[in-house]
mmCIF file of C-alpha atoms in Angstrom:
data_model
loop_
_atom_site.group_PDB
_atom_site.id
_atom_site.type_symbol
_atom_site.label_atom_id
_atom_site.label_comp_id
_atom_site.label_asym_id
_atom_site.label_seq_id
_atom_site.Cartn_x
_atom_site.Cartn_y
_atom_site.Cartn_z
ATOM 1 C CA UNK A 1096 -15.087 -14.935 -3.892
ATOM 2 C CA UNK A 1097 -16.279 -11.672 -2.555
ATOM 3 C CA UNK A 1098 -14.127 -8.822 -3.601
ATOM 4 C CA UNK A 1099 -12.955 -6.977 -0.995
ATOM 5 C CA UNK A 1100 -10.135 -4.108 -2.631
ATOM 6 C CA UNK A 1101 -10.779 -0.934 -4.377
ATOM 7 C CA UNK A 1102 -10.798 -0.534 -8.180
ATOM 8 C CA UNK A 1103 -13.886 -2.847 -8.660
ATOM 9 C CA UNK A 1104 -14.400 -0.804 -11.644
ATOM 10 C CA UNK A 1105 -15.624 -4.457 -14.108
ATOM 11 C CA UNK A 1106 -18.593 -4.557 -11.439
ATOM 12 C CA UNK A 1107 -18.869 -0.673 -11.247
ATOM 13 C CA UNK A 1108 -18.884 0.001 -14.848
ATOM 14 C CA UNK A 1109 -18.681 3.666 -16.095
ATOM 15 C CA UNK A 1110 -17.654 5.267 -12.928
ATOM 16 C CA UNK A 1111 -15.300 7.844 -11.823
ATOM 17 C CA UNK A 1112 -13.012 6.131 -9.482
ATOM 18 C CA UNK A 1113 -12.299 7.150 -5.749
ATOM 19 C CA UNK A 1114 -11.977 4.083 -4.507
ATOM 20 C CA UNK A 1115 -8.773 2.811 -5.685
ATOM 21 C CA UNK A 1116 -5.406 4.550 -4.380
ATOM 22 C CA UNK A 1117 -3.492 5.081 -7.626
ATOM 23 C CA UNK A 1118 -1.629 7.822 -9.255
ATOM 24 C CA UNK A 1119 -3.847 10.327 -10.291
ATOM 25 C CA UNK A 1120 -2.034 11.347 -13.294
ATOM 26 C CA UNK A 1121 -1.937 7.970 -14.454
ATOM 27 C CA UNK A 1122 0.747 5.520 -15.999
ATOM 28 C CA UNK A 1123 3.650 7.356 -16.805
ATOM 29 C CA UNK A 1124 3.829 7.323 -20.899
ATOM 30 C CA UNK A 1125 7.881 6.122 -20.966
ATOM 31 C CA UNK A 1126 6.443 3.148 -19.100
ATOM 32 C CA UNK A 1127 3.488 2.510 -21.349
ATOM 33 C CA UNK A 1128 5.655 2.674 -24.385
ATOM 34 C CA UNK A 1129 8.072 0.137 -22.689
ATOM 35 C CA UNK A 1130 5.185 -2.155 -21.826
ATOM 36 C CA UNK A 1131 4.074 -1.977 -25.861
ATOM 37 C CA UNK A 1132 7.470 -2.752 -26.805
ATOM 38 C CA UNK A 1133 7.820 -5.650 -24.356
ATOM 39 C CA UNK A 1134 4.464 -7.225 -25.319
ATOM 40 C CA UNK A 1135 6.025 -7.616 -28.987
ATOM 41 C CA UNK A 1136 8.530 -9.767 -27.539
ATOM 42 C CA UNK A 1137 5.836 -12.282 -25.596
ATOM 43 C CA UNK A 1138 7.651 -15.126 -27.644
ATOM 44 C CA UNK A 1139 10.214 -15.007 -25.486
ATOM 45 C CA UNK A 1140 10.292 -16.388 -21.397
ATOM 46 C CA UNK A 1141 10.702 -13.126 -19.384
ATOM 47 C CA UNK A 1142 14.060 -13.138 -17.431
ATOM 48 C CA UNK A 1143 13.505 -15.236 -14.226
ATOM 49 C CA UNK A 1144 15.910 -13.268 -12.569
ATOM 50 C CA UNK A 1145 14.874 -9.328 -13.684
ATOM 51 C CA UNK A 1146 18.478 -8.355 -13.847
ATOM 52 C CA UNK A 1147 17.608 -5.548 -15.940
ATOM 53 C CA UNK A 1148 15.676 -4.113 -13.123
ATOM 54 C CA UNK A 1149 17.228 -5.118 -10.529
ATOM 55 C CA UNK A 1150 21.006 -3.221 -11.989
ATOM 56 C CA UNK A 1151 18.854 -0.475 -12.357
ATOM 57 C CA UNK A 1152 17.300 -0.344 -8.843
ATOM 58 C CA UNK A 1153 20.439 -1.185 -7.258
ATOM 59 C CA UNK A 1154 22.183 1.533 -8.739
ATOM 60 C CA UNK A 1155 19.717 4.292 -7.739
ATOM 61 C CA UNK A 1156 19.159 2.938 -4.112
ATOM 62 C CA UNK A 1157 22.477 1.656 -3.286
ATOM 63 C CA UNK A 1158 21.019 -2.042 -2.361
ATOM 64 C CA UNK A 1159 22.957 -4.661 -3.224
ATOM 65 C CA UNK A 1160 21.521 -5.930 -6.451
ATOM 66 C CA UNK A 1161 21.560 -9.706 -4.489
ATOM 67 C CA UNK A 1162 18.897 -8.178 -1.558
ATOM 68 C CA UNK A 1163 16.058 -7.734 -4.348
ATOM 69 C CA UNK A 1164 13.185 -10.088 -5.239
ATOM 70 C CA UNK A 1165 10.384 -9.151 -7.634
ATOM 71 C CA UNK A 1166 6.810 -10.663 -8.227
ATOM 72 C CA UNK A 1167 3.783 -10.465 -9.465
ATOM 73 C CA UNK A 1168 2.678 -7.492 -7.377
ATOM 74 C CA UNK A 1169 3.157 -6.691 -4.026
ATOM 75 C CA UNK A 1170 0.451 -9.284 -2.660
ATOM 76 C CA UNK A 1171 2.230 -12.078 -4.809
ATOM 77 C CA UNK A 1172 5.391 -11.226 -2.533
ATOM 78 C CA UNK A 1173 3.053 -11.174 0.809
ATOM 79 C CA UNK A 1174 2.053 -14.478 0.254
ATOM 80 C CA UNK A 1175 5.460 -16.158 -1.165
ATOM 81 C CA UNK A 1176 7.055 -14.844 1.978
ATOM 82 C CA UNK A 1177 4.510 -16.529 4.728
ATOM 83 C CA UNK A 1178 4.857 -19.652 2.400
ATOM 84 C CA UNK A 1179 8.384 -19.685 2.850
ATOM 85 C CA UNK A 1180 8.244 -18.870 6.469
ATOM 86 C CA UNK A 1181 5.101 -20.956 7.638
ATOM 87 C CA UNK A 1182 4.485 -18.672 10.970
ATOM 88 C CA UNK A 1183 3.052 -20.087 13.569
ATOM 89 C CA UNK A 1184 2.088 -17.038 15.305
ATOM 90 C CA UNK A 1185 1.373 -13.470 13.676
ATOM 91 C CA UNK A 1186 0.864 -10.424 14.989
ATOM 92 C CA UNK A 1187 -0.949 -7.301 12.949
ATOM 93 C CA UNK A 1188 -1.882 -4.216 13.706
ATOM 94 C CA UNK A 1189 -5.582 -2.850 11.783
ATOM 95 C CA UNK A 1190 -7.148 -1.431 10.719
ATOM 96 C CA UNK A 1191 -4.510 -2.862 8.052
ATOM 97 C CA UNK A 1192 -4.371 -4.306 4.396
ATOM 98 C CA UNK A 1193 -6.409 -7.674 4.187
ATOM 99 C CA UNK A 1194 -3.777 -9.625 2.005
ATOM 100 C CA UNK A 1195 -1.598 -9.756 5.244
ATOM 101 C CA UNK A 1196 -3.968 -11.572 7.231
ATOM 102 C CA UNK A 1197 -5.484 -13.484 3.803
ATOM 103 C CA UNK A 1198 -2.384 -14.777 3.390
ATOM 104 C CA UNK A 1199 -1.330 -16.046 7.100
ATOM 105 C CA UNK A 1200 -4.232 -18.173 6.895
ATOM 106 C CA UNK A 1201 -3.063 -19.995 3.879
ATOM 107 C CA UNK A 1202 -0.873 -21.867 6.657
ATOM 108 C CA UNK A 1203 -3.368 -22.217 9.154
ATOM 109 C CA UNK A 1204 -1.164 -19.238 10.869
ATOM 110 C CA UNK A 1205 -2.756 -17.645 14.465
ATOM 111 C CA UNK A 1206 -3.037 -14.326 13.935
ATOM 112 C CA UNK A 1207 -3.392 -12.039 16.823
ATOM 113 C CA UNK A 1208 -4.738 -8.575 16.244
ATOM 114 C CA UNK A 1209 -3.330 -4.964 17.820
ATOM 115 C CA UNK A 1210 -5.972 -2.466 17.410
ATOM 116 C CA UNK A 1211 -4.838 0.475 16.794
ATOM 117 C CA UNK A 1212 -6.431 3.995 17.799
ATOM 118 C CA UNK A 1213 -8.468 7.068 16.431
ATOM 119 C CA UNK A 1214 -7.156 9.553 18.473
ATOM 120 C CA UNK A 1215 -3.149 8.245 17.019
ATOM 121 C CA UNK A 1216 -4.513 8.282 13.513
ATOM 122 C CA UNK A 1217 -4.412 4.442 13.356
ATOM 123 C CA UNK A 1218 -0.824 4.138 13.481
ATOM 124 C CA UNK A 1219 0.943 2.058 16.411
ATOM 125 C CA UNK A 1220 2.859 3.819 19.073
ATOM 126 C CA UNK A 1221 5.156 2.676 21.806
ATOM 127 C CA UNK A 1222 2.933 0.819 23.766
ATOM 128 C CA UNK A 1223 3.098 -1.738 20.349
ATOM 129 C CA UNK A 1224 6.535 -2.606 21.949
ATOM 130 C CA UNK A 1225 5.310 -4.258 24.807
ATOM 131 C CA UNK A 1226 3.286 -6.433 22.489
ATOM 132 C CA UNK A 1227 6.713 -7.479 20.732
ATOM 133 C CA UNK A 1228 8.104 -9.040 24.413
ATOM 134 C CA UNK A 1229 5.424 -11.910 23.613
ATOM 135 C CA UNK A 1230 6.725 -14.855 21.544
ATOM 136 C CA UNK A 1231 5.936 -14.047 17.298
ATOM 137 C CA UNK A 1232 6.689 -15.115 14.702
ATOM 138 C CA UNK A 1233 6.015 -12.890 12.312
ATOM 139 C CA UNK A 1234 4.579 -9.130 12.665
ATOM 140 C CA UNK A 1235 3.082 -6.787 9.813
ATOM 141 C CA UNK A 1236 3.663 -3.509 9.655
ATOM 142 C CA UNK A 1237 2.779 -0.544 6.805
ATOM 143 C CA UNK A 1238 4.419 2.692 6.378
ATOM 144 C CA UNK A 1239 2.132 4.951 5.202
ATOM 145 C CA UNK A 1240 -0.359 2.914 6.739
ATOM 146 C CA UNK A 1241 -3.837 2.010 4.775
ATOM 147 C CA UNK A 1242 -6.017 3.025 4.972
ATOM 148 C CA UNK A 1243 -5.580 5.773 7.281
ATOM 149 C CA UNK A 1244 -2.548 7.611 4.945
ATOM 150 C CA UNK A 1245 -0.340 8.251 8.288
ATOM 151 C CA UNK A 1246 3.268 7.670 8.690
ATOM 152 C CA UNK A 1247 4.705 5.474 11.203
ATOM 153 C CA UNK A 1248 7.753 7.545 13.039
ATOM 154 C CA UNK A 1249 10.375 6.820 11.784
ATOM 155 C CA UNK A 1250 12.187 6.058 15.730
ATOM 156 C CA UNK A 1251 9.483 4.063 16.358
ATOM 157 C CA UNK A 1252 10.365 1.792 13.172
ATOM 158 C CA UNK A 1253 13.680 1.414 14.171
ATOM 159 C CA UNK A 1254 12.700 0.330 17.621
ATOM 160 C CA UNK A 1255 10.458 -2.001 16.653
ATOM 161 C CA UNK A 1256 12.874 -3.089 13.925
ATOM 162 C CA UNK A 1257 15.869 -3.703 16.666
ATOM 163 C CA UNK A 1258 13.393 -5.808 19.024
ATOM 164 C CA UNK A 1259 12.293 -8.284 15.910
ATOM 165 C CA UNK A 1260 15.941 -8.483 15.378
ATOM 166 C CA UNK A 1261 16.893 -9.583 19.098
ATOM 167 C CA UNK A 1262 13.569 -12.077 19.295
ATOM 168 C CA UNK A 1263 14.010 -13.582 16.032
ATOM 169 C CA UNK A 1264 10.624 -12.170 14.686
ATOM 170 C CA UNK A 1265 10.339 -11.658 11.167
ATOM 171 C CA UNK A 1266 9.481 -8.199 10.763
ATOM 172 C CA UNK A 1267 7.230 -6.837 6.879
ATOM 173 C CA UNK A 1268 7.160 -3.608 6.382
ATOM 174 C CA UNK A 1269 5.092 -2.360 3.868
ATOM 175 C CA UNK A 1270 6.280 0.849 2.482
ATOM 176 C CA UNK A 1271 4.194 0.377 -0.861
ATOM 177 C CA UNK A 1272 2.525 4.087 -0.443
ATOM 178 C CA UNK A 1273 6.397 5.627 0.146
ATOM 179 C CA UNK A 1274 6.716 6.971 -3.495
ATOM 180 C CA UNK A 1275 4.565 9.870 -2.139
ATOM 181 C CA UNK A 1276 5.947 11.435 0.520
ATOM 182 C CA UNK A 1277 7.897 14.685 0.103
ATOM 183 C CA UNK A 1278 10.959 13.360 1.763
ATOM 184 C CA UNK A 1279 10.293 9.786 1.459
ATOM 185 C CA UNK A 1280 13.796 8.398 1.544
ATOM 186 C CA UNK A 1281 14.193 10.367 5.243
ATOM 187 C CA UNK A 1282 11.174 7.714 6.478
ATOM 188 C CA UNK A 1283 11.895 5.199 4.760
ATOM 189 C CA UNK A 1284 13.738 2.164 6.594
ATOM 190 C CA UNK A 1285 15.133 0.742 2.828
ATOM 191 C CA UNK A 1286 18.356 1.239 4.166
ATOM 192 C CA UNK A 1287 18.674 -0.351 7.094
ATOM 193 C CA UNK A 1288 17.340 -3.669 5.264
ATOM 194 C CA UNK A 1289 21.319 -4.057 5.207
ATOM 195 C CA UNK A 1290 21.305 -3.534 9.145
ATOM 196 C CA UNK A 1291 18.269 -5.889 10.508
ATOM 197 C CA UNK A 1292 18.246 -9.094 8.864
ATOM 198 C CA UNK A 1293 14.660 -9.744 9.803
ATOM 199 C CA UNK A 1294 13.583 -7.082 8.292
ATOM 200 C CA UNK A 1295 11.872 -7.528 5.204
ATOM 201 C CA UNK A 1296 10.692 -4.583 3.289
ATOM 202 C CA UNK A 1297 7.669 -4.524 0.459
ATOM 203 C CA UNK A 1298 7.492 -2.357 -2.196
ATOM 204 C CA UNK A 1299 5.651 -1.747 -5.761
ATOM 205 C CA UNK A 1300 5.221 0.368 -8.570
ATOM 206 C CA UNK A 1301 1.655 -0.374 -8.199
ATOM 207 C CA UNK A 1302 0.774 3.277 -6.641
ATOM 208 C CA UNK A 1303 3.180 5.595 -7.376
ATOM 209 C CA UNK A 1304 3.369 4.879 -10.672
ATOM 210 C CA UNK A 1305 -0.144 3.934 -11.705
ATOM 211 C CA UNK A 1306 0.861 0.296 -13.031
ATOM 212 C CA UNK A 1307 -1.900 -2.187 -11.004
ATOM 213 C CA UNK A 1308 -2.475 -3.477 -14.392
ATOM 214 C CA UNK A 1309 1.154 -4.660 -14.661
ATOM 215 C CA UNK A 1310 1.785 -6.348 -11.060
ATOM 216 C CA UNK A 1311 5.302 -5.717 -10.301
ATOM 217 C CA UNK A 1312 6.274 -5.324 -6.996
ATOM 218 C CA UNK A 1313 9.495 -5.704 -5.125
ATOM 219 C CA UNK A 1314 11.157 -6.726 -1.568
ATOM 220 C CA UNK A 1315 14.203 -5.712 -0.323
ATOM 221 C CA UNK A 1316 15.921 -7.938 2.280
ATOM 222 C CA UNK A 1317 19.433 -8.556 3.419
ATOM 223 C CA UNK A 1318 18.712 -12.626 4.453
ATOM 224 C CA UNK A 1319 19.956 -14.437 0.884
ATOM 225 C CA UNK A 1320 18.530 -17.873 2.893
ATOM 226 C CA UNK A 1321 14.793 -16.210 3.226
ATOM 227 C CA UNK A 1322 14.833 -14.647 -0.429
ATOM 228 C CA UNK A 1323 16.019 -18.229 -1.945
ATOM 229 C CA UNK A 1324 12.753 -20.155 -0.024
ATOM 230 C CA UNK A 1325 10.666 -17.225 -1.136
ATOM 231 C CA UNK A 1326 11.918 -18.101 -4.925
ATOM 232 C CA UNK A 1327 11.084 -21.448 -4.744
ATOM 233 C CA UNK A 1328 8.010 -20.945 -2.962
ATOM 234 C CA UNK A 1329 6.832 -19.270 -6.210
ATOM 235 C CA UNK A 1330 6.304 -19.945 -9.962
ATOM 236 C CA UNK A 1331 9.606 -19.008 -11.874
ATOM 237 C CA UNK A 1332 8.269 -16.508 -14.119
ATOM 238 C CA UNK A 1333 5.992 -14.359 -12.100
ATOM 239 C CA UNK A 1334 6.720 -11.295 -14.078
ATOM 240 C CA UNK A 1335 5.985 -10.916 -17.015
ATOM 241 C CA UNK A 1336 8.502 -9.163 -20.144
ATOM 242 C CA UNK A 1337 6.176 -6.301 -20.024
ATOM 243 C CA UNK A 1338 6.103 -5.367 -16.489
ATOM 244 C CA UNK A 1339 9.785 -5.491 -15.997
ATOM 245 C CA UNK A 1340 10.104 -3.283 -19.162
ATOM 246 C CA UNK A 1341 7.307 -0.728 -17.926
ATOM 247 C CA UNK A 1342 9.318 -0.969 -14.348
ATOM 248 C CA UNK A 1343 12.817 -0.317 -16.015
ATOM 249 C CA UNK A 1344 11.174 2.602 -18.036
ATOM 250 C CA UNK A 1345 9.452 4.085 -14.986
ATOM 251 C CA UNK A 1346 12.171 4.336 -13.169
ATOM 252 C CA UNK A 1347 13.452 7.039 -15.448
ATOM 253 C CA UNK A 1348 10.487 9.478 -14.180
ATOM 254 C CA UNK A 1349 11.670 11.424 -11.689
ATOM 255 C CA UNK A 1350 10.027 14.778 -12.890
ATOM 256 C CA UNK A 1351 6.508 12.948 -12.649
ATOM 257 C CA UNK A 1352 6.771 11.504 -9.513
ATOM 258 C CA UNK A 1353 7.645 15.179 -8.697
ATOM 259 C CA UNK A 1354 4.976 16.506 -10.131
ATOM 260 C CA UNK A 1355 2.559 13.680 -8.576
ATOM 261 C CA UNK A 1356 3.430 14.923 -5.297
ATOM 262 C CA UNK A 1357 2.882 18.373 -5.611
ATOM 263 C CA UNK A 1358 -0.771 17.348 -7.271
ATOM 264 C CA UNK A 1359 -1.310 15.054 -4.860
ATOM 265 C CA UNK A 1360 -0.163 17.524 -1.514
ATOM 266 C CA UNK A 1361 -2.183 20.418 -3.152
ATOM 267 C CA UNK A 1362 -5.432 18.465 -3.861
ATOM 268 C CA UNK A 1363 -5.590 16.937 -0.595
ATOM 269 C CA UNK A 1364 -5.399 19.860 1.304
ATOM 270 C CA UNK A 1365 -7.800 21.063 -1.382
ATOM 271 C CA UNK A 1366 -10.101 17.793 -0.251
ATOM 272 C CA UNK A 1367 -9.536 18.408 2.824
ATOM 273 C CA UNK A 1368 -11.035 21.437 3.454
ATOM 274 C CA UNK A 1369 -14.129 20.957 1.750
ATOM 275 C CA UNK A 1370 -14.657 17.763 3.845
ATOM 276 C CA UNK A 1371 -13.848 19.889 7.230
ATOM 277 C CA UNK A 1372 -16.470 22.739 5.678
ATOM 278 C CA UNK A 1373 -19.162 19.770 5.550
ATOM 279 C CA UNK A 1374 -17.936 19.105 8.957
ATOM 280 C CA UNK A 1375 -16.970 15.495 7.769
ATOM 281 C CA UNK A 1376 -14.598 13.484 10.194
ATOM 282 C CA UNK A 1377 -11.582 12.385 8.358
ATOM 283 C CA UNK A 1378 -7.942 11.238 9.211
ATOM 284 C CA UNK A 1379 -5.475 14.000 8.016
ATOM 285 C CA UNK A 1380 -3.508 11.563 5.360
ATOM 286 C CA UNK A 1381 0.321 11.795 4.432
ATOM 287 C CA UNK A 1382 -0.394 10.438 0.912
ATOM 288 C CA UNK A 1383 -2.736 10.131 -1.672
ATOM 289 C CA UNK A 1384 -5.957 9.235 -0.118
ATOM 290 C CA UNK A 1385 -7.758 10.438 3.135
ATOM 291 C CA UNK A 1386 -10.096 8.162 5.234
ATOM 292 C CA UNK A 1387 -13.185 9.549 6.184
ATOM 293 C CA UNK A 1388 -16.571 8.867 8.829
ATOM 294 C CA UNK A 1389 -20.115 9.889 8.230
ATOM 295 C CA UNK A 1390 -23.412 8.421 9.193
ATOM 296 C CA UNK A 1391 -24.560 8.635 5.713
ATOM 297 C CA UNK A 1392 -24.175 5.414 3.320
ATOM 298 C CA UNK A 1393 -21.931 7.774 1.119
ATOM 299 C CA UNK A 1394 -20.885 4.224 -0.941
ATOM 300 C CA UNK A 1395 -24.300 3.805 -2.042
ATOM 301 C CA UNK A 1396 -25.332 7.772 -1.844
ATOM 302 C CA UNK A 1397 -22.153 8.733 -4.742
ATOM 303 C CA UNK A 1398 -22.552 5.832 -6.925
ATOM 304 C CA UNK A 1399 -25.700 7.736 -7.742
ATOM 305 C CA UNK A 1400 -23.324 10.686 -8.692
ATOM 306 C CA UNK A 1401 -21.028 8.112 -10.808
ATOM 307 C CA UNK A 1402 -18.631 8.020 -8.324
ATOM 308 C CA UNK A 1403 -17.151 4.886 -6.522
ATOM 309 C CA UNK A 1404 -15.730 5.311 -3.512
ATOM 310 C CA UNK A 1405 -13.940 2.466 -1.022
ATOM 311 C CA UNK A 1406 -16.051 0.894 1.704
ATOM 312 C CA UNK A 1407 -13.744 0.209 4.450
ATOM 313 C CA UNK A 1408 -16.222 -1.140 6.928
ATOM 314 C CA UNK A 1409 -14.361 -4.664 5.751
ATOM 315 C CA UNK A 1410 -11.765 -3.684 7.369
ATOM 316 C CA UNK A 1411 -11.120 -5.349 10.369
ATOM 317 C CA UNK A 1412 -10.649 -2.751 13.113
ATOM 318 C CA UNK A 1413 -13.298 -0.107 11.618
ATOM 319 C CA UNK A 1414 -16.590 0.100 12.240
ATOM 320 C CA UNK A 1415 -19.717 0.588 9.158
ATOM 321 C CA UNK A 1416 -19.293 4.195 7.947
ATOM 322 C CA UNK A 1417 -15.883 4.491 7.587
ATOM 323 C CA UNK A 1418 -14.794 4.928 3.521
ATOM 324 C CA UNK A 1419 -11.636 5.925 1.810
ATOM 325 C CA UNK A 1420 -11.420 8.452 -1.074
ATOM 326 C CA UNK A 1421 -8.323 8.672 -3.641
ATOM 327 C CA UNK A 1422 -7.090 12.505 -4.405
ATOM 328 C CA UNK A 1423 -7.487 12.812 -8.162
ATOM 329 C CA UNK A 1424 -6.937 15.776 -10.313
ATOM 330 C CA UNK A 1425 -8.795 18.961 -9.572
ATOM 331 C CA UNK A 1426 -11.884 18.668 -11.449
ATOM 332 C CA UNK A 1427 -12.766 15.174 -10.168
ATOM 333 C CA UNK A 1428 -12.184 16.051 -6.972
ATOM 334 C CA UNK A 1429 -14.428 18.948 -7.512
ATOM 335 C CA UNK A 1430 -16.809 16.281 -8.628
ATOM 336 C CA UNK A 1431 -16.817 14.369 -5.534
ATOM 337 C CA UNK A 1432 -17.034 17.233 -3.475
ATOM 338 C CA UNK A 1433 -20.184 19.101 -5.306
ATOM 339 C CA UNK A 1434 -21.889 15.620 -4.916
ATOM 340 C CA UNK A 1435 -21.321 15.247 -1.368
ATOM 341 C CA UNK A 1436 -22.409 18.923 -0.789
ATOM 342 C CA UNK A 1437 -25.558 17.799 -2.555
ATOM 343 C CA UNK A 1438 -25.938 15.008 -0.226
ATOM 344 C CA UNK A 1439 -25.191 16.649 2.744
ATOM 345 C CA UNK A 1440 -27.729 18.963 1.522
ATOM 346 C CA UNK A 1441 -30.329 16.856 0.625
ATOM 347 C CA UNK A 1442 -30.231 15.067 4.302
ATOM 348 C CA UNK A 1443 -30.897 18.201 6.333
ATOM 349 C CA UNK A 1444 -33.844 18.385 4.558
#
């Protein structure tokens, strides 16, 4: 299998990362000490049912604790819910995450693709509507999108969420990059989940809270029938005692997620104007990582420098020379950025 995500650090050994879209303060330590005390109780079958977690989510986002289903990650969730569903026809928008379309084909689903624009920052607009009158279903949509960082209007989300609901079209929306935006709750359709019961939203605490290792991810939907096929379209105990400790912890840290998005909005503006200095294209991103065009193989060019960036010419809507960079803490970024000056540098020459 040809790996195809960021964070490919076991082939990249010894690199500074770019290329995967994490937290750049890392894993909060409440959540790593909750982890540490869950792995002393691996004896023990983790609760089936994460009813810790799901109290304590409930409580702070006034969901119904019932509307919650957790997994192994956000991709375990992605493909539990087309095996539940079987679609027979999908419709994505890409550039867009791969799992969605990886995991359609599991059930021989036929995908059709909306390409999205440059000039609109790779995010859909209204004329996505008209694509909604033809018969789906299933559609896929992400909120900030990857890998362009942008934010779907809000308007437009509800729109699109009230047509799904009239045609019957199951309608994903994967809000896994929310945790970073300043007022994330104001564009964030978690609660009308209660309102559209086609909607299904995706969420993790893979990014925001710098836990990929863990897998724990979440989905929020008001249909009980869809959430009970999605449980048994699973194995029971997909999360493990120290994930839903880490996750229970984590949701405790509200002065570092504060703290992660002022890093993350002053470093990107920060990365941002050295790569408009170089006179780099680049996507003006939302969140914590900012897609970027050059000519130059700047993959192959920075692992030279130690650095690993993301390749996105995999992506299905992009074109070879598009990559994606993570905003990290100051002095990495200043890393990245002195190296790309070099390289810049050294191809005028």
């Amino acid at each position: 299998m040809i790996y195809g995500h960021g964070g490919d650090i076991y082939t990249y050994q010894d690199m500074l990362d770019f290329s995967v879209n994490v937290n750049p303060l890392g894993a909060p330590e409440g959540a790593v000490r909750a982890a540490e005390k869950g792995a002393g109780e691996m004896a023990a079958y983790p609760d089936s049912r994460c009813r810790k977690l799901r109290a304590k989510l409930s409580r702070m986002q006034g969901i119904p604790g019932e509307h919650y289903l957790f997994g192994n990650g956000a991709a375990d969730l992605i493909y539990r819910l087309v095996l539940a569903e079987k679609p027979k026809r999908a419709l994505i928008p890409v550039p867009a995450f791969s799992e969605y379309e990886q995991a359609l084909r599991t059930v021989r689903c036929d995908i059709i693709y909306y390409e999205t624009k440059l000039e609109n920052c790779f995010c859909i607009d209204d004329n996505f509507l008209k694509e909604l009158e033809r018969p789906f279903d299933m559609v896929f949509l992400c909120s900030p999108t990857n890998p362009s960082g942008k934010t779907i209007a809000r308007e437009l989300l509800v729109q699109t969420a009230e047509l799904c609901e009239r045609r019957g079209i199951r309608l994903v929306l994967d809000e896994c990059f929310a945790g970073f935006l300043e007022d994330g709750d104001a564009a964030s359709m978690l609660g009308e989940t209660g309102h559209f019961r086609q909607l299904f939203l995706l969420r993790a605490f893979t990014k925001i809270y710098a836990m990929p290792g863990m897998r724990l991810g979440y989905g929020v939907s008001s249909d009980r029938e869809l959430l009970e096929r999605m449980e048994f379209a699973g194995q029971p105990w997909s999360v493990s005692i120290p994930a839903q400790e880490a996750g229970i912890a984590a949701l405790d840290e509200s002065a570092y997620v504060q703290e992660a998005r002022r890093l993350v909005r002053v470093e990107r503006s920060y990365l941002e104007g050295e790569l408009e200095e170089l006179g780099i294209k680049f996507v003006s991103s939302d969140v914590n990582f900012i897609l970027l065009y050059s000519e130059i193989n700047l993959f192959d060019a920075l692992l030279d420098y130690g650095i690993l960036i993301r390749d996105c010419g995999n992506y299905r809507g992009l074109k070879s020379g598009w990559y994606r960079i993570a905003v990290r803490r100051h002095e990495e970024n200043r890393k990245l950025t002195d190296a790309l000056r070099e390289i810049f540098r050294r191809s005028l020459r």
